[in-house]
Coordinates of C-alpha atoms in Angstrom, one line a residue:
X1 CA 1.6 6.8 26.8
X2 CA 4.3 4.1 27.4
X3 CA 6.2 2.6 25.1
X4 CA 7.2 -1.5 25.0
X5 CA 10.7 -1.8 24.4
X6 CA 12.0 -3.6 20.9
X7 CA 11.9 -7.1 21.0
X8 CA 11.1 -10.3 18.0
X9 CA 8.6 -9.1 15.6
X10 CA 7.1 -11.3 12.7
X11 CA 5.9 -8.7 9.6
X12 CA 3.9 -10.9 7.5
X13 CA 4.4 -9.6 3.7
X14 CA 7.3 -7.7 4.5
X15 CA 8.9 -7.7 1.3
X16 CA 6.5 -5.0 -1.2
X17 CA 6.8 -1.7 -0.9
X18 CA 5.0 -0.8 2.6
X19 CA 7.0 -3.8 4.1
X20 CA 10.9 -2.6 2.9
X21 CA 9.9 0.4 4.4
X22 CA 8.1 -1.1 7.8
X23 CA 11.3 -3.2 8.2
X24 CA 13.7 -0.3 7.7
X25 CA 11.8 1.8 10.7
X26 CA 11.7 -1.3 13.2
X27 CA 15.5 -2.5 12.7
X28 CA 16.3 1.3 13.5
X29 CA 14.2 1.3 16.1
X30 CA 16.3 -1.9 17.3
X31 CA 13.6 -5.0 16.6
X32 CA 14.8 -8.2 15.5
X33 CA 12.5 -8.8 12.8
X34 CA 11.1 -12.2 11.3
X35 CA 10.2 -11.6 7.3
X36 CA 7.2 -14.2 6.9
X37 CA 6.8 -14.3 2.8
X38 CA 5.6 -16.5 0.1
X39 CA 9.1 -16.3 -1.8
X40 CA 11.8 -15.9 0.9
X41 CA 14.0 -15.3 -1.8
X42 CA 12.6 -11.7 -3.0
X43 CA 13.2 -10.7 0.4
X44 CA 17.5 -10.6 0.6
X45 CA 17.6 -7.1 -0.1
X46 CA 16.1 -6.5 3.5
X47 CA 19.2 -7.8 5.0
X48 CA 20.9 -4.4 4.8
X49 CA 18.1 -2.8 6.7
X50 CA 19.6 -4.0 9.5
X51 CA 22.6 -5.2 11.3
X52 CA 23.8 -8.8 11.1
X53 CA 21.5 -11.4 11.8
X54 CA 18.7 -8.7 13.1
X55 CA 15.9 -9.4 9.8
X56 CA 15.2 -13.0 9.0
X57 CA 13.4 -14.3 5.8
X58 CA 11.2 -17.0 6.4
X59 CA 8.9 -18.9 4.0
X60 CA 5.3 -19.0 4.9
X61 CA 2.1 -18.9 3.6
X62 CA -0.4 -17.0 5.2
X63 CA -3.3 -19.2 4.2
X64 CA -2.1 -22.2 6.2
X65 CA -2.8 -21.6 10.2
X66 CA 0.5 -24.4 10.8
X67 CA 2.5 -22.1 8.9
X68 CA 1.6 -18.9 9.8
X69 CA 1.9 -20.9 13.7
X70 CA 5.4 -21.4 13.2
X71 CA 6.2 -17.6 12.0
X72 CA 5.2 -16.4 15.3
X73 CA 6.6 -19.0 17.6
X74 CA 8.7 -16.5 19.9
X75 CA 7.4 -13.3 18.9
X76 CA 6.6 -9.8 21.0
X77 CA 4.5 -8.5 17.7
X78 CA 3.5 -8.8 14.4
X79 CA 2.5 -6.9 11.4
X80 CA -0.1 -8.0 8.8
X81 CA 0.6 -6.2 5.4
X82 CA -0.4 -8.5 3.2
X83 CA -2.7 -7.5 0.3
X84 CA -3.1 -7.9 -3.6
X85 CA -4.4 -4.8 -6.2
X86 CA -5.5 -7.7 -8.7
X87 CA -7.0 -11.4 -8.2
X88 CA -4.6 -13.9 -10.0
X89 CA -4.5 -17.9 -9.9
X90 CA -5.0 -18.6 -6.3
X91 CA -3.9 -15.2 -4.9
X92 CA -7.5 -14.2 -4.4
X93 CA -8.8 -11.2 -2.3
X94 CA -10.7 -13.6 -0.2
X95 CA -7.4 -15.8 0.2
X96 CA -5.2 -13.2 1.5
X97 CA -7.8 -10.2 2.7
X98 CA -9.8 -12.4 4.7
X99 CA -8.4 -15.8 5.3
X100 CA -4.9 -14.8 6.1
X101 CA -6.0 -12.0 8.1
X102 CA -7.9 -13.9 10.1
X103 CA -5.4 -17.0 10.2
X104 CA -2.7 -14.7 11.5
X105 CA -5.3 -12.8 14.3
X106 CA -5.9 -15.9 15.7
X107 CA -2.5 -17.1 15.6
X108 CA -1.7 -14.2 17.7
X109 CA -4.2 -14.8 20.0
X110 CA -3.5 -18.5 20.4
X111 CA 0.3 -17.4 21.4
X112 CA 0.1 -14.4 23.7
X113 CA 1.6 -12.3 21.1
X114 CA 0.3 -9.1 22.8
X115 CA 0.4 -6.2 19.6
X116 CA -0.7 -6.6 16.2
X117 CA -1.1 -4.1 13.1
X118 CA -3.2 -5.0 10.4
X119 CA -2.6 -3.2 7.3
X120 CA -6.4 -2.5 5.9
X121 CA -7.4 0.4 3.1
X122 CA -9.5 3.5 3.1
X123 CA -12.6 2.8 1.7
X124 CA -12.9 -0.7 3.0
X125 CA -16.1 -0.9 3.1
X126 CA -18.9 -4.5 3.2
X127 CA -21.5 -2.7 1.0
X128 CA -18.8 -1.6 -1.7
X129 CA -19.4 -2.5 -5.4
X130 CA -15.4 -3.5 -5.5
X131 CA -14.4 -7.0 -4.4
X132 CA -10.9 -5.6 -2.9
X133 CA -13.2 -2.9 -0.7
X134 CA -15.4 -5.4 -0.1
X135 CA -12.6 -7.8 1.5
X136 CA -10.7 -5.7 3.0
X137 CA -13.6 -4.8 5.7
X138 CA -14.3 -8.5 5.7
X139 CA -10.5 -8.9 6.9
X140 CA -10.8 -6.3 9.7
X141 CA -14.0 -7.6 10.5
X142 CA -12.0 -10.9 11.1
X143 CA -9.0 -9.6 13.0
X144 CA -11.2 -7.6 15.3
X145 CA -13.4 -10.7 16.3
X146 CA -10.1 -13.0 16.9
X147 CA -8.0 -9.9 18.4
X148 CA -10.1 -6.8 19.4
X149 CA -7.0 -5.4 20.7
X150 CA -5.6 -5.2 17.6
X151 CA -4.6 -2.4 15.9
X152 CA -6.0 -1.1 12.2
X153 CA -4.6 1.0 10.0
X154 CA -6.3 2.3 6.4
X155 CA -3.8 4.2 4.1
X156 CA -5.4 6.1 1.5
X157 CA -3.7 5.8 -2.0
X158 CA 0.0 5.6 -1.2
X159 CA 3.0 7.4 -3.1
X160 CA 6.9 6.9 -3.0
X161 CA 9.7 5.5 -5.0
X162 CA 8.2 2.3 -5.7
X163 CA 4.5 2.7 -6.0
X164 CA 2.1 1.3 -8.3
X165 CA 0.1 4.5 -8.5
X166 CA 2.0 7.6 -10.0
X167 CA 4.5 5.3 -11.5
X168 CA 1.7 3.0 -13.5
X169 CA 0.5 6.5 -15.2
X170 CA 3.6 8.0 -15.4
X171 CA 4.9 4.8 -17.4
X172 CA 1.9 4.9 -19.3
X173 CA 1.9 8.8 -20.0
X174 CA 5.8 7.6 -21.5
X175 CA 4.4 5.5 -24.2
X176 CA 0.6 6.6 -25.2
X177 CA 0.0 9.8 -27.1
X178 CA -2.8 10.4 -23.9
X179 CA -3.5 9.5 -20.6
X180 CA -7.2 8.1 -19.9
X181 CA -9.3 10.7 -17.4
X182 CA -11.5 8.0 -15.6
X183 CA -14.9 8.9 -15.1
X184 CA -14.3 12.5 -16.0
X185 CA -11.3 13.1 -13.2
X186 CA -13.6 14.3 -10.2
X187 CA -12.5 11.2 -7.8
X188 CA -11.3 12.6 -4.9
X189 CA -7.9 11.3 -3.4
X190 CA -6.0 11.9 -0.2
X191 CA -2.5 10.8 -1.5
X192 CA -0.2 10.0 1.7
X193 CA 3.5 8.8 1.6
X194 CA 5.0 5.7 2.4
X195 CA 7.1 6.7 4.6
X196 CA 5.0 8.4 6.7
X197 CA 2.8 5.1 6.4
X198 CA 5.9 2.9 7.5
X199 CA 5.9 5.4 10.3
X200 CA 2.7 5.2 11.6
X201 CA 3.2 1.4 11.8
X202 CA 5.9 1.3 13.6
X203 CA 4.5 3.8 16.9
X204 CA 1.3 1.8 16.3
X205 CA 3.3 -1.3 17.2
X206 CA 5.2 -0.1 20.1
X207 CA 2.1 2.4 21.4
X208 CA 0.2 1.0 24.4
X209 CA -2.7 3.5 24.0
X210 CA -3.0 2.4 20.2
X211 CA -4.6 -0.9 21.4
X212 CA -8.2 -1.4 19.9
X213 CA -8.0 2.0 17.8
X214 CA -8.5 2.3 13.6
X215 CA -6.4 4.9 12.2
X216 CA -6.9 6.1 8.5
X217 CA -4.1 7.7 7.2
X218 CA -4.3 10.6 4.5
X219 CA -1.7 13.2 2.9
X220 CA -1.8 16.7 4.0
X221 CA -4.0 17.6 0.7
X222 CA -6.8 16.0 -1.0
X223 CA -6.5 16.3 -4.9
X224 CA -8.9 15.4 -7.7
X225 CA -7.9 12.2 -9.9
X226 CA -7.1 15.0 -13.1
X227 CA -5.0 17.0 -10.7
X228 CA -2.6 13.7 -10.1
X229 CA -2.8 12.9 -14.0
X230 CA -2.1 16.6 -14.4
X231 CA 1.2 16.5 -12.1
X232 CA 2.2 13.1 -13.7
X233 CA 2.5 14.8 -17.2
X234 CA 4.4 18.0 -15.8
X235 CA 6.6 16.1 -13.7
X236 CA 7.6 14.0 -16.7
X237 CA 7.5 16.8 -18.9
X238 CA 4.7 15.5 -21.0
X239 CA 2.9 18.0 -23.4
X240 CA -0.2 14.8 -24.3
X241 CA -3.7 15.9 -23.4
X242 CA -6.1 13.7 -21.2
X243 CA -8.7 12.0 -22.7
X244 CA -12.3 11.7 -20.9
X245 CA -13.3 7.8 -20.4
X246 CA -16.7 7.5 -19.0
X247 CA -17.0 4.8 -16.0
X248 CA -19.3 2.1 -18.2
X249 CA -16.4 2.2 -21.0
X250 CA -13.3 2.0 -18.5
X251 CA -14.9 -0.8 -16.7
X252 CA -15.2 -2.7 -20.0
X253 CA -11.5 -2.0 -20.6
X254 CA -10.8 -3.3 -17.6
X255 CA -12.2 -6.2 -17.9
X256 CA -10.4 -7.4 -21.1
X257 CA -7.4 -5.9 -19.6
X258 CA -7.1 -8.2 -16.5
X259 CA -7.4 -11.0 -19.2
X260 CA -3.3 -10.5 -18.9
X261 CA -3.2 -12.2 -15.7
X262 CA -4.1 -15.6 -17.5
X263 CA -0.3 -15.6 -18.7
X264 CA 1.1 -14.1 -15.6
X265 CA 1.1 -10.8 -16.6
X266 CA -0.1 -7.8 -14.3
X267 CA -2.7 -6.0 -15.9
X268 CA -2.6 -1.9 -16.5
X269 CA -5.7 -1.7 -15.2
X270 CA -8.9 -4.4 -13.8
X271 CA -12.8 -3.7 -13.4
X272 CA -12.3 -4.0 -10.1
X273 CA -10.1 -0.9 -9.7
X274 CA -12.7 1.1 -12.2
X275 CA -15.5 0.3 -9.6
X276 CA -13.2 1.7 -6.9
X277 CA -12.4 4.8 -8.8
X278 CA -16.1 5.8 -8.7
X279 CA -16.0 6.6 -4.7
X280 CA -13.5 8.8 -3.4
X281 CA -10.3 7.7 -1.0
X282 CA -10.2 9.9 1.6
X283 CA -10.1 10.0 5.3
X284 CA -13.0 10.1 7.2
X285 CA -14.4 13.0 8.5
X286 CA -13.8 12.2 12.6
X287 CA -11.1 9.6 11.8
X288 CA -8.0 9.7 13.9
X289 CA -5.4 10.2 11.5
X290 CA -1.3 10.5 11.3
X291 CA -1.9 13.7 13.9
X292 CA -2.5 10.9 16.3
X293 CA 0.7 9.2 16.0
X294 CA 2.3 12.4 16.2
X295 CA 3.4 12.6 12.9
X296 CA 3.3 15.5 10.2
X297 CA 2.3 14.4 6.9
X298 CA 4.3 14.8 3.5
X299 CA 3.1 16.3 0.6
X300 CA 3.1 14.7 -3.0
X301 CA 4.8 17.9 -4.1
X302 CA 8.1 17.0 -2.3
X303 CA 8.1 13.8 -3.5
X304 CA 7.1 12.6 -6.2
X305 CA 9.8 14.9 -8.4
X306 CA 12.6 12.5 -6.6
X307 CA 11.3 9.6 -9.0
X308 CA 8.6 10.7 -11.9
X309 CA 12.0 12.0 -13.8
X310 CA 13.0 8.4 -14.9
X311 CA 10.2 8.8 -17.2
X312 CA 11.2 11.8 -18.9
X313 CA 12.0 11.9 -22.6
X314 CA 16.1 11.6 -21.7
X315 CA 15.6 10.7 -18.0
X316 CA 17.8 12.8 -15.7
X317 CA 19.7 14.8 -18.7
X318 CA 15.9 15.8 -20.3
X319 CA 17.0 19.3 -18.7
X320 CA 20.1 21.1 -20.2
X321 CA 21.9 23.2 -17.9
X322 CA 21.5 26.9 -17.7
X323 CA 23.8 28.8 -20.1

């Protein structure tokens, strides 16, 4: 194994919750780092990642080859993580799974930038009933023909501080009497942390022998869909049941729910996301994995505690102190 050492990276989305965490690992790790968003603006809190003048926010829009051109004039590597859990106005899944992914392969290719990481999803998958699963594989399909060198890696569901997965329920366990069990809870997910993620990408990035190679990354346990609804409600000390919700009726929820998008609101919950929730999310049996980057995975256990309290009745004083 040799390593390349740190030089200008461009991370494409680097500003959502994978990316503050991606650009946190490479300005340790000593990279000056080009943030290539939509909304430079969103991205200021980054500048403390690093020291002065290391992390640059730069507008561009990954749908337009020129601009995506321009974010990797002068760069050593680059990071794709840009991706959408809902379809709204012209952020499509075929916009920014597929057409971006591709724009930004090619990019690379057309200027000798020698390493990228594109950010895909387990379950990505052509034949899939969901139109992000469905897009996703389209994207790799994309990157691999305009960069076969390029690296791929599939999180499973991810957790940490600012996810949209524990903390959607948890927020919604706060205000109904009942959290809805989705198809009857048997989904099986491989829950893996985000900073374990952020990790992976960065020694994917600076890894020679990671060239070419898909890596799908999964927690160290694999938990049903009621046994994370079930640690939502004891870690915010919620007493409320779970009610069943058969596929056919959540998938009708979901489709009046996305109607929220229409005003700019993000919906609780899309069809989409119902069809994904009938297949399960975990690694691959045969799949190189985190153990292949050399790093040990966290549990949810240890950290999802650190954050579900904020939506206890009382918040961090719901506990009174021993007498």
């Amino acid at each position: 194994m040799s390593e390349a050492a740190p030089g200008l990276i461009t991370v494409f989305g680097g500003s959502g919750f994978v990316g503050s965490q991606v650009v946190q690992d490479l300005a340790r790790r000593g990279w000056r780092i080009r943030v290539a968003v939509r909304r430079p603006d969103r991205a200021y809190k980054l500048q403390t990642s690093g020291h002065v003048g290391q992390i640059q926010a730069v507008r561009c829009d990954a749908t337009d080859p020129a601009q995506v051109e321009a974010a990797l004039a002068g760069a050593d590597a680059a990071i794709n993580l840009i991706g959408v859990l809902y379809e709204a106005g012209g952020r499509s899944f075929q916009a920014l799974h597929v057409d971006a992914a591709r724009n930004i392969a090619t990019g690379c290719a057309a200027a000798g930038v020698d390493r990228l990481v594109h950010i895909s999803a387990v379950g990505a998958n052509p034949e899939s009933g969901s139109r992000y699963a469905c897009t996703k594989a389209a994207g790799e399909m994309a990157v691999r023909e305009a960069k076969p060198d390029a690296v791929i890696i599939r999180p499973s569901i991810m957790f940490g501080a600012g996810d949209s997965f524990l903390n959607r329920f948890a927020a919604m366990a706060s205000m109904s009497p009942a959290l809805p069990l989705i198809g009857g809870g048997k989904t099986r997910f491989q829950p893996v942390y985000v900073g374990d993620v952020a990790e992976a990408i960065a020694r994917a990035v600076e890894r020679s022998d990671a060239a070419g190679r898909t890596f799908e990354l999964g927690g160290p346990e694999i938990m049903t869909f009621e046994e994370v609804l079930k640690l939502i409600l004891r870690e915010t000390r919620r007493r409320d049941g779970l009610i069943p919700l058969p596929f056919f009726v959540a998938r009708a929820i979901g489709s009046l729910a996305q109607l929220t998008t229409l005003v700019g609101i993000a919906p609780a919950l899309t069809r989409d996301q119902v069809v994904l929730l009938e297949a399960d999310n975990v690694v691959a049996d045969g799949a190189e994995g985190l153990a292949a980057l050399g790093i040990e995975p966290t549990g949810i256990e240890a950290i999802a505690p650190s954050y579900l309290w904020r939506y206890r009745r009382g918040g961090q004083f719901s506990e009174r102190p021993a007498a």
